[in-house]
Coordinates of C-alpha atoms and ligand atoms in Angstrom, one line a residue:
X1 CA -6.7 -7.2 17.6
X2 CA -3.1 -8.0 16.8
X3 CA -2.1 -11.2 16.1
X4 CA 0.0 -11.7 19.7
X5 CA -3.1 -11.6 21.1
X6 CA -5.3 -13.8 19.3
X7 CA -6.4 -17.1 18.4
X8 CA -4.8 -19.4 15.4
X9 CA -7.6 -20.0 13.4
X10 CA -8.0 -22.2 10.1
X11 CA -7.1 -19.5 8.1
X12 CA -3.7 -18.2 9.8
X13 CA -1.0 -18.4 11.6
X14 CA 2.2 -16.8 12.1
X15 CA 5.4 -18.4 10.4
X16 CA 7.1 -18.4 13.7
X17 CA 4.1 -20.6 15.2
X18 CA 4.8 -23.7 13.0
X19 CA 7.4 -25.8 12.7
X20 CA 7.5 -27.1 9.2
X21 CA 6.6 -26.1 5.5
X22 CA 6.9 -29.2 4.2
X23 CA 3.6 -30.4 4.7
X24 CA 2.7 -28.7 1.5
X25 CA 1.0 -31.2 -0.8
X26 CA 1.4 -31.5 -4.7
X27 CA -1.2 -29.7 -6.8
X28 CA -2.0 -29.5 -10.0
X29 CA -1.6 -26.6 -12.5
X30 CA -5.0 -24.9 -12.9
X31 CA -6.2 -21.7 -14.7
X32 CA -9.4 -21.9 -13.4
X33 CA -10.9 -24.3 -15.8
X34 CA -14.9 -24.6 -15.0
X35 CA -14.2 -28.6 -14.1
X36 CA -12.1 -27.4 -11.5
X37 CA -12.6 -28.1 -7.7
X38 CA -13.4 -25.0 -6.4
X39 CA -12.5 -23.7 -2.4
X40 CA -14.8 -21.3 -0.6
X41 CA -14.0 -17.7 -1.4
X42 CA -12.2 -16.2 1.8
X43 CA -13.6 -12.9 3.1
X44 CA -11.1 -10.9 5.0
X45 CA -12.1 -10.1 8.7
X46 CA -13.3 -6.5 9.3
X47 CA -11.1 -4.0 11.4
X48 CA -11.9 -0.9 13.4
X49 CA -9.4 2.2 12.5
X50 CA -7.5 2.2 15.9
X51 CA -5.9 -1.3 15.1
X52 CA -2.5 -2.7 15.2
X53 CA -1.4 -4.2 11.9
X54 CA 1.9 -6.4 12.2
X55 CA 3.2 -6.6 8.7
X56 CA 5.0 -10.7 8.8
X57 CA 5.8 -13.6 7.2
X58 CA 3.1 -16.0 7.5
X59 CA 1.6 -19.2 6.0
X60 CA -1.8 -18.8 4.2
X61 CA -4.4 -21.8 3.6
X62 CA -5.2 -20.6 -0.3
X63 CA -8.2 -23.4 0.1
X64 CA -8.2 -26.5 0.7
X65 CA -5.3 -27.1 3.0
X66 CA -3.0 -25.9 0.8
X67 CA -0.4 -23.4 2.2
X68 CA 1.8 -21.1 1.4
X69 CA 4.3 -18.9 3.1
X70 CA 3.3 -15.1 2.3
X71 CA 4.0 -11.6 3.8
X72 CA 1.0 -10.5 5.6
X73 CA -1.1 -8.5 8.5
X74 CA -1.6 -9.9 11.3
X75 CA -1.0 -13.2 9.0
X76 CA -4.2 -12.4 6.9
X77 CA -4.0 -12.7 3.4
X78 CA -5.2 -9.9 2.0
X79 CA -5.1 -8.3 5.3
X80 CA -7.9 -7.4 7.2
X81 CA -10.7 -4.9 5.7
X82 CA -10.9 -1.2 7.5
X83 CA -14.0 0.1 7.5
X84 CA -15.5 3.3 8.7
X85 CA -17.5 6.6 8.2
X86 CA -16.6 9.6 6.6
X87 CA -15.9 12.0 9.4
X88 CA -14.0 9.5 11.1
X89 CA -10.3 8.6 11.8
X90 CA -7.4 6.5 11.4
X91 CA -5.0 5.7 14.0
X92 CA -3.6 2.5 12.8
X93 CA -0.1 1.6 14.1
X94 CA 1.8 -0.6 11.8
X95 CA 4.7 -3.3 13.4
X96 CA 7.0 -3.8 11.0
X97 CA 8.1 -7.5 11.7
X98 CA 9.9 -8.1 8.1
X99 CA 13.4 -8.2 7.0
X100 CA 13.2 -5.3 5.0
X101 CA 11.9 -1.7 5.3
X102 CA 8.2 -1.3 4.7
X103 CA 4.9 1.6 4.9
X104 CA 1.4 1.7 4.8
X105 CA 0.2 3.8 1.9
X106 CA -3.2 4.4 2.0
X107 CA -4.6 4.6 -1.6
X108 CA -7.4 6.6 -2.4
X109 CA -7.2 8.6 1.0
X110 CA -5.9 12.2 0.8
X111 CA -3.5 12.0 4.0
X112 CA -1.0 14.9 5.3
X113 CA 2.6 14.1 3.4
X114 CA 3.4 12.5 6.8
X115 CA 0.9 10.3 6.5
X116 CA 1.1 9.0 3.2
X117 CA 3.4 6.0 3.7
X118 CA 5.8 7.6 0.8
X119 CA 9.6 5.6 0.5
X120 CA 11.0 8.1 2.0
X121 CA 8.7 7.6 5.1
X122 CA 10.3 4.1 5.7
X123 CA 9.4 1.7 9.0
X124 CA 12.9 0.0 9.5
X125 CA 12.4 -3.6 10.4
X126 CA 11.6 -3.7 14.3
X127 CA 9.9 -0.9 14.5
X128 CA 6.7 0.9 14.7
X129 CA 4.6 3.4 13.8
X130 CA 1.0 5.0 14.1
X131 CA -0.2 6.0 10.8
X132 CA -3.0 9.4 11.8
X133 CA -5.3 11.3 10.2
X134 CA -9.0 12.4 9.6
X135 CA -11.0 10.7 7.1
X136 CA -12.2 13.2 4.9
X137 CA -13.5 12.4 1.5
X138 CA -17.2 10.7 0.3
X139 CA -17.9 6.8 0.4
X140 CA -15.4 4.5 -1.7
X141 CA -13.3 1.1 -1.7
X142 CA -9.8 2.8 -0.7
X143 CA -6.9 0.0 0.4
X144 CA -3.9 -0.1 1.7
X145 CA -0.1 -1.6 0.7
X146 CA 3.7 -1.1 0.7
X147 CA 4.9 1.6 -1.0
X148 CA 9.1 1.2 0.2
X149 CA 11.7 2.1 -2.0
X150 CA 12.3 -0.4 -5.1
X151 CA 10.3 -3.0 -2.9
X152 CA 6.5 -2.3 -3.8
X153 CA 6.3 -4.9 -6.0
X154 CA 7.5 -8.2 -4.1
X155 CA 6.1 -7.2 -1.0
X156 CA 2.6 -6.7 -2.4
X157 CA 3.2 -9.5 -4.4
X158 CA 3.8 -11.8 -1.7
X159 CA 0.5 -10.3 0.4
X160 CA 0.6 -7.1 1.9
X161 CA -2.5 -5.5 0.5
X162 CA -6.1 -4.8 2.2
X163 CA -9.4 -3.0 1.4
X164 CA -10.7 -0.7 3.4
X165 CA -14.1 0.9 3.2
X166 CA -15.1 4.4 3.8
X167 CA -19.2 4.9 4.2
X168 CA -21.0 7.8 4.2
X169 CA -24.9 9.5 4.1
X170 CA -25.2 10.2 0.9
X171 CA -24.3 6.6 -0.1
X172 CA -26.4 4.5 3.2
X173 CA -29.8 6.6 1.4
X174 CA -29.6 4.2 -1.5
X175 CA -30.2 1.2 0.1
X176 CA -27.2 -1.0 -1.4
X177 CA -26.9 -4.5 -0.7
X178 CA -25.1 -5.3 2.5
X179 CA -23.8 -7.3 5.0
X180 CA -23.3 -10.7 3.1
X181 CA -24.6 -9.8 0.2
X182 CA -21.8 -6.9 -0.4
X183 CA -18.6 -8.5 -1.0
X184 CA -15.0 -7.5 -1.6
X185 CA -12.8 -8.7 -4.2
X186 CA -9.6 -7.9 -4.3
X187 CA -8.3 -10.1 -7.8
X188 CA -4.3 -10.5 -8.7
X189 CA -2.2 -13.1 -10.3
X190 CA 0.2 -15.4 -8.5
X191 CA 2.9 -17.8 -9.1
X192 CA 4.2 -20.4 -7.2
X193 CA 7.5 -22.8 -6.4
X194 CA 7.8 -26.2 -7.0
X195 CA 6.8 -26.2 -3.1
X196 CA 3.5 -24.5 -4.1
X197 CA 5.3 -21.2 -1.9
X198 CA 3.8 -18.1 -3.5
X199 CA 7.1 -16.7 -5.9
X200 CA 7.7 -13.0 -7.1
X201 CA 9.8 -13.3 -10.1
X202 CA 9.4 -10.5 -12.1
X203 CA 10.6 -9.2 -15.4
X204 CA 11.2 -5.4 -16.3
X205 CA 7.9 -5.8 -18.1
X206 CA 6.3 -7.0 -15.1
X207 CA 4.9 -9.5 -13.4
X208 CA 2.6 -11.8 -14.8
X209 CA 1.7 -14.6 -12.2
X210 CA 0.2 -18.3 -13.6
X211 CA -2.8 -18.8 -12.0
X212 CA -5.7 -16.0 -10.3
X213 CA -6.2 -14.9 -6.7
X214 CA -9.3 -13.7 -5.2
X215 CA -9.0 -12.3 -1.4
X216 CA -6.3 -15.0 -1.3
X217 CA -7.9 -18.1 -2.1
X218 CA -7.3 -19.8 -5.3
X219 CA -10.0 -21.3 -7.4
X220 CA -12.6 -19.9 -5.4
X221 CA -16.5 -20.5 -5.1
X222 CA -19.1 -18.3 -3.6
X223 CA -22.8 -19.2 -2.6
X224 CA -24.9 -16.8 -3.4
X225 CA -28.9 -16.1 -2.6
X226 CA -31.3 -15.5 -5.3
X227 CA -30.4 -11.7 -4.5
X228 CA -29.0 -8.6 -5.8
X229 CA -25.2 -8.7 -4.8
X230 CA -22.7 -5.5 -3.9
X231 CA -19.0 -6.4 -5.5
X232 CA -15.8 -4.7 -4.3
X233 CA -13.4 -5.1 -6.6
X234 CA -9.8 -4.4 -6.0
X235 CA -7.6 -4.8 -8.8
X236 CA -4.5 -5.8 -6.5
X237 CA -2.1 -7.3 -9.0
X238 CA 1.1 -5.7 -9.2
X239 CA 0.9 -5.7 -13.5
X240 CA -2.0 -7.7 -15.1
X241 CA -4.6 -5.8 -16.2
X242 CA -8.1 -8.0 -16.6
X243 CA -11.5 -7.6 -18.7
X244 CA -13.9 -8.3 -15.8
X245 CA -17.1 -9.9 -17.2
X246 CA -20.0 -12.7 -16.3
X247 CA -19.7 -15.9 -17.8
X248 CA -23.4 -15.6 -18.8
X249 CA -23.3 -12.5 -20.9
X250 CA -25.1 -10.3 -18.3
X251 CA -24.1 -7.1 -17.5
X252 CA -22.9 -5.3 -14.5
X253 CA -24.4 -2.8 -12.9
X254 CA -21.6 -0.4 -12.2
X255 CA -22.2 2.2 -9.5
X256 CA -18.8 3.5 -8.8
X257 CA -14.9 3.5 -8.9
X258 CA -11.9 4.4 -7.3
X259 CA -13.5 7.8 -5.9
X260 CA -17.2 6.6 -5.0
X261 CA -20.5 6.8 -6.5
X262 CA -20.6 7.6 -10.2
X263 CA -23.5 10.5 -11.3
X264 CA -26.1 7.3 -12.2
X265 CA -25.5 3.4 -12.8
X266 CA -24.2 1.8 -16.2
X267 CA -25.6 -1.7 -17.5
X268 CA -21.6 -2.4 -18.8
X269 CA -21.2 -6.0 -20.2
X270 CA -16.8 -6.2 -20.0
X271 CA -15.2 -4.0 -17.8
X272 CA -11.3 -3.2 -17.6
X273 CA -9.0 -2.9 -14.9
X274 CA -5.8 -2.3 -14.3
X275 CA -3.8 -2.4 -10.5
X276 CA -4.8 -0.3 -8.2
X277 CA -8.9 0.7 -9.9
X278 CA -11.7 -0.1 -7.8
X279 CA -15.2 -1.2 -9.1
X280 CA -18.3 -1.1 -7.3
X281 CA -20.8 -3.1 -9.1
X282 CA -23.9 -4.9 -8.2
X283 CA -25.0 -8.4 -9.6
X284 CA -28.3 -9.5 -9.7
X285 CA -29.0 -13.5 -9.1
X286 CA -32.3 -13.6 -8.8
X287 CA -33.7 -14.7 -12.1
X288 CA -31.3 -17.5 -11.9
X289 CA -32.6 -20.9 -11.0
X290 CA -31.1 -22.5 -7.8
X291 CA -28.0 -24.7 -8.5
X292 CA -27.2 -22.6 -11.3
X293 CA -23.0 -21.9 -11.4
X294 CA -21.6 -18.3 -12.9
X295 CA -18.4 -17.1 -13.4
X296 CA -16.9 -14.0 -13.1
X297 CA -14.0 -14.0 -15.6
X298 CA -11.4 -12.3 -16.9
X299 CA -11.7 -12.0 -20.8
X300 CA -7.9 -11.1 -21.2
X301 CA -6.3 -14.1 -19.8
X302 CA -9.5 -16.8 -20.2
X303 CA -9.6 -16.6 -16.8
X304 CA -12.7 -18.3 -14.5
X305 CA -12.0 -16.0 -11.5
X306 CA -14.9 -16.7 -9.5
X307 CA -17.5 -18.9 -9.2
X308 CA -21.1 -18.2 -8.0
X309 CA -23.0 -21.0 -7.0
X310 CA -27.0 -19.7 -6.6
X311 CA -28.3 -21.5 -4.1
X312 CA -32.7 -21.4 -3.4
X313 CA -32.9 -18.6 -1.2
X314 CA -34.8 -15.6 -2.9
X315 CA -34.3 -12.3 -1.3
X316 CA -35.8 -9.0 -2.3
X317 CA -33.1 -7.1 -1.8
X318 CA -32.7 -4.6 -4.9
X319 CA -32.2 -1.4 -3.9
X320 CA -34.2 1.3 -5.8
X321 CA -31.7 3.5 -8.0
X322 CA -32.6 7.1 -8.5
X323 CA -31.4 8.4 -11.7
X324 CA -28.8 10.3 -10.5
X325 CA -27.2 8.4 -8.0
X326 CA -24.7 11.3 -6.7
X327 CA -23.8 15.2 -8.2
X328 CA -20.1 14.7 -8.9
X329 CA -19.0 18.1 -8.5
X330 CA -17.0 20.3 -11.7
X331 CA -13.6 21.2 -10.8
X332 CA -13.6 24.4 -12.7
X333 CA -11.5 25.3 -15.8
X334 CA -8.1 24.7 -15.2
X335 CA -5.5 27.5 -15.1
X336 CA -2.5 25.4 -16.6
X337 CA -1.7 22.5 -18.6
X338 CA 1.1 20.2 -17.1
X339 CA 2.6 17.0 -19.4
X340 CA 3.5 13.8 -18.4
X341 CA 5.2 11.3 -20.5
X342 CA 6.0 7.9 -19.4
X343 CA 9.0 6.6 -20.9
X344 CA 10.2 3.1 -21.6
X345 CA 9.6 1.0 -18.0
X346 CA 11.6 3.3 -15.8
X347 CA 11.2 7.1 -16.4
X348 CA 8.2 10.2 -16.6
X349 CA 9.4 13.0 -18.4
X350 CA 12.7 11.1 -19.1
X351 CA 13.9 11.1 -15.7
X352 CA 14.4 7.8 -13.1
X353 CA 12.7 7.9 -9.6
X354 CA 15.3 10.0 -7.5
X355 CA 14.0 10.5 -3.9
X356 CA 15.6 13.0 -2.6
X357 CA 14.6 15.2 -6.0
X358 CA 11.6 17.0 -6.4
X359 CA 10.3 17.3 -9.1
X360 CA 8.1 20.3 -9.7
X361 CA 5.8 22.1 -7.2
X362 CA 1.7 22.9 -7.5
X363 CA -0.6 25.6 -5.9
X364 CA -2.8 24.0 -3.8
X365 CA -6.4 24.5 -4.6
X366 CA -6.1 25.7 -8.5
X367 CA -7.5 23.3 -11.0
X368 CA -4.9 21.8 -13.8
X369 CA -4.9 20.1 -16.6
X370 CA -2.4 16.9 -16.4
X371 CA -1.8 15.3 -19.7
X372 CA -0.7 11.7 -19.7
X373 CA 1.0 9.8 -22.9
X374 CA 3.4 6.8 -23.7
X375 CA 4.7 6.2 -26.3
X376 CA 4.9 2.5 -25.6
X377 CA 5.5 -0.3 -22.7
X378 CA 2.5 0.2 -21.6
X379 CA -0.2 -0.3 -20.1
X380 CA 0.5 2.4 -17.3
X381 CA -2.1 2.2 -14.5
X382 CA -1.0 6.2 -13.8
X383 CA -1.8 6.8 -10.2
X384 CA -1.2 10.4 -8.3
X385 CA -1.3 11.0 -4.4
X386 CA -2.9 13.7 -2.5
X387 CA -5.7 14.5 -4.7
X388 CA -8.3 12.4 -7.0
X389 CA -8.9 14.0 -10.2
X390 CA -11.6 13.5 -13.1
X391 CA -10.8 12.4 -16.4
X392 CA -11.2 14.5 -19.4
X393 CA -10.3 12.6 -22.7
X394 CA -8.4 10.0 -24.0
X395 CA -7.0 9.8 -27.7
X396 CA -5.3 7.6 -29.0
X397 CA -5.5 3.8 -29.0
X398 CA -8.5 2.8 -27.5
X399 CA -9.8 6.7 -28.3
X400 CA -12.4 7.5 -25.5
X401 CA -13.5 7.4 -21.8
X402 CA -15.8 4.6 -20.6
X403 CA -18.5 4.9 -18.1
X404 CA -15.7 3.4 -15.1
X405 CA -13.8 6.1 -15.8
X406 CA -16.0 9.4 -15.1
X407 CA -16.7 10.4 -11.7
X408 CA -13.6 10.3 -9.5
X409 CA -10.7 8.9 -10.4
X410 CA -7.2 7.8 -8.5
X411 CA -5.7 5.6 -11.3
X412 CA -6.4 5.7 -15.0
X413 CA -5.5 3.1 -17.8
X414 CA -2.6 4.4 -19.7
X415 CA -2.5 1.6 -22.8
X416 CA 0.0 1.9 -25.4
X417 CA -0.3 4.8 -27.7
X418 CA -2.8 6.9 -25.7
X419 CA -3.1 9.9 -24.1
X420 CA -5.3 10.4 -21.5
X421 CA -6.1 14.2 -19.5
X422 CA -7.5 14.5 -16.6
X423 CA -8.3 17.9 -14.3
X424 CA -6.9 17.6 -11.1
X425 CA -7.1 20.0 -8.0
X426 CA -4.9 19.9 -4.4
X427 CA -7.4 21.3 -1.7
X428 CA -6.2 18.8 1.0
X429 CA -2.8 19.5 2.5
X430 CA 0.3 20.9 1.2
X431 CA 3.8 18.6 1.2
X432 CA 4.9 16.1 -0.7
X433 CA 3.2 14.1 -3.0
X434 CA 3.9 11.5 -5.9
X435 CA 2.3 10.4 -9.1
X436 CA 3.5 7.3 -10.7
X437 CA 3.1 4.0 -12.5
X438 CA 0.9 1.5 -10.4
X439 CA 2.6 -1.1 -12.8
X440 CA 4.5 -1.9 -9.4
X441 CA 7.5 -2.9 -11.5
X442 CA 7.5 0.1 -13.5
X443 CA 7.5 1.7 -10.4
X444 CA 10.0 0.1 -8.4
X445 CA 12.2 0.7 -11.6
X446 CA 11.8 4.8 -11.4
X447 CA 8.9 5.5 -13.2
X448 CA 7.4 7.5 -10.5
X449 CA 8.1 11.5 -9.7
X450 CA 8.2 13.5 -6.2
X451 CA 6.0 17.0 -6.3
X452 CA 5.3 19.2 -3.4
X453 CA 2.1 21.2 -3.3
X454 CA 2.6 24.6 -2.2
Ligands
LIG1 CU1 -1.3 2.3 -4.6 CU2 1.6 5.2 -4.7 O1 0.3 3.6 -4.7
LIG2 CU1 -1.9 6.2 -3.7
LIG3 CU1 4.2 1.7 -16.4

């Protein structure tokens, strides 16, 4: 579907299609105080892998009639949710219909250099391009965004992000909650105008929006059956990190991160994340009594993100763990350690971003050590293309791994003080490759590097 083609529904519509903006209403300030009127949480509509995506302006409905201009797919905010099997393929042509340059990166996909929707990559505005490549890599929440030069941040900001799913055998054999009852999440901050138009005003810190977002709806509600529930969560903020947790004290049941399936499930009361990390973690509402309202909040800011309303339907939907829920596989010792510092808000290993520079090379399929460390302005959500890598240690401020950290990684937490190792091996493709600071600012400032794998 592209959005030429089809119909204006509640939910979106292309700027060009309406008139006026001024038909926004006043609001209210809200954090997302429990007293709060709460909108039905959108769910993003589900795309096949041979779509077109037009990347827009567009006004969003945030619930409740309220709208606000954005940059969007096909004028969905998030965009539209990819899903498909391991094995598979993407041949997803991206319009870009901005003012500016744009890409698709694909996060959490290992992608030919071509592929990977890198800066230097750019889609000038007007034009198009079909975005290729085989799907190769176990079950996981992956998503999608900008990755232009100096631009990641606003145009995330202002909407362009969207999940996409990758399924496979090992993971359909557990039985996980599905259809309505697995849902993605993709939380961020936002700020708005005295309009109630979705602003980007960042400092070098970063940008820390006013109010939550989840899948674009603000102050959102979810009814839920008296049923185990699968959660997707995206981290899609461009700075904030949040301490995911239920309002009653229960724990999650995390299953997996940014690369999959974790080796077995971890009761986990309070769970961080930072942009860009992916949680898989199931919920289970059936010992609540029906009317009963939940929150899912974030500790950090005192944050009610989400509300689940449990309505009277029981369901018998747990799905029966096995006690090791996947074999995460050893990379092997590594043959060489490799240092990373990130410096101030702008630099690794004391140098700015510089495109056209490249900044050291690896062998492709030999195992390394990479050792991350700040010495401040931190956190640093460290992410690195072309490979997904298993963390080792961390010392240093908060001194240890937790359980959302082991299996496969993409992005790790870099918090002030720390440093964190990870093993990392290349066996996809050789080219050019990046590993930077998901704190978009940080990395629209320089704090990101070039490498080539050889
Ligand atoms: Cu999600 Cu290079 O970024
Ligand atoms: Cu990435
Ligand atoms: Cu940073």
């Amino acid at each position: 579907m592209n959005a030429a083609s089809s119909c204006f529904s509640r939910r979106r519509f292309l700027l060009s299609a309406t008139a006026s903006l001024a038909a926004t209403r006043a609001w209210g300030m809200r954090g997302g105080a429990g007293t709060a009127t709460r909108y039905p949480l959108e769910i993003p509509p589900l795309y096949a892998t041979n779509e077109t995506l037009l990347a827009a302006p567009a006004i969003a409905d945030l619930g409740g009639g309220r709208t606000t201009t954005v940059l969007a797919y096909d004028a969905y905010f998030p965009g539209p949710t990819f899903r498909a099997n391991s094995g598979g393929s993407v041949a997803v042509t991206l319009q870009n219909g901005l003012a500016d340059e744009t890409t698709i990166h694909w996060h959490g996909f290992v992608v030919p250099s071509s592929e990977d929707g890198q800066p230097q990559d750019a889609i000038l505005p007007g034009n198009s391009y079909t975005y290729q490549f085989p799907i190769v890599q176990r079950a996981a929440l992956n998503w999608y965004h900008p990755h232009p030069h100096g631009m990641t941040g606003e145009q995330v900001a202002l909407g362009l992000a969207g999940a996409f799913i990758v399924n496979d055998a090992e993971e359909a054999a557990l039985g996980l909650p599905s259809g309505k009852y697995e849902v993605p999440l993709i939380v961020r901050d936002a700020s708005y105008d005295k309009a109630g138009n979705l602003i980007y005003n960042p400092t070098s810190s970063g940008f820390m929006g006013r109010t939550p977002l989840v899948n674009g709806t603000r102050d959102p509600k979810l009814d839920v059956d008296r049923a185990v529930y699968r959660l997707r969560v995206l981290n899609g903020a461009t700075a904030r990190v949040m301490q995911l947790a239920l309002s009653t004290g229960a724990p999650f049941t995390l299953i997996g991160n940014d690369g999959g399936l974790l080796d077995r499930a971890y009761p986990v009361g309070a769970i961080d994340i930072s942009p860009g990390e992916r949680l898989d973690l199931l919920v289970d509402f059936r010992g609540l009594a029906a009317g009963t309202r939940l929150m899912l909040r974030d500790n950090r800011a005192g944050w009610d993100l989400l509300a689940f309303d449990v309505t009277a339907t029981y369901v018998e939907n747990a799905p029966l763990l096995p006690p090791i829920l996947s074999s995460i596989a050893a990379l092997g010792a590594p043959v060489r350690l490799r240092t990373f510092t990130f410096d101030g808000m702008t630099r690794i290993n004391g140098r700015v971003f510089d495109p056209h520079r490249i900044d050291f090379t690896v062998p492709l399929g030999e195992t390394e050590r990479w050792r991350f460390s700040t010495g401040g302005n931190a956190p640093h959500p460290v992410h690195v293309h072309g490979a997904s890598f298993q963390v080792v240690q961390r010392t240093g401020g908060r001194n240890r791994v937790f359980p959302w950290e082991t299996g496969w990684k993409d992005t790790v937490l870099l918090a002030d003080k720390e440093t964190v190792d990870v093993d990392i091996r290349f066996d996809g493709y050789r080219g050019r490759y990046m590993i930077h600071c998901h704190k978009l600012e940080h990395e629209d400032q320089g704090m990101m590097a070039n490498f080539v794998v050889v």
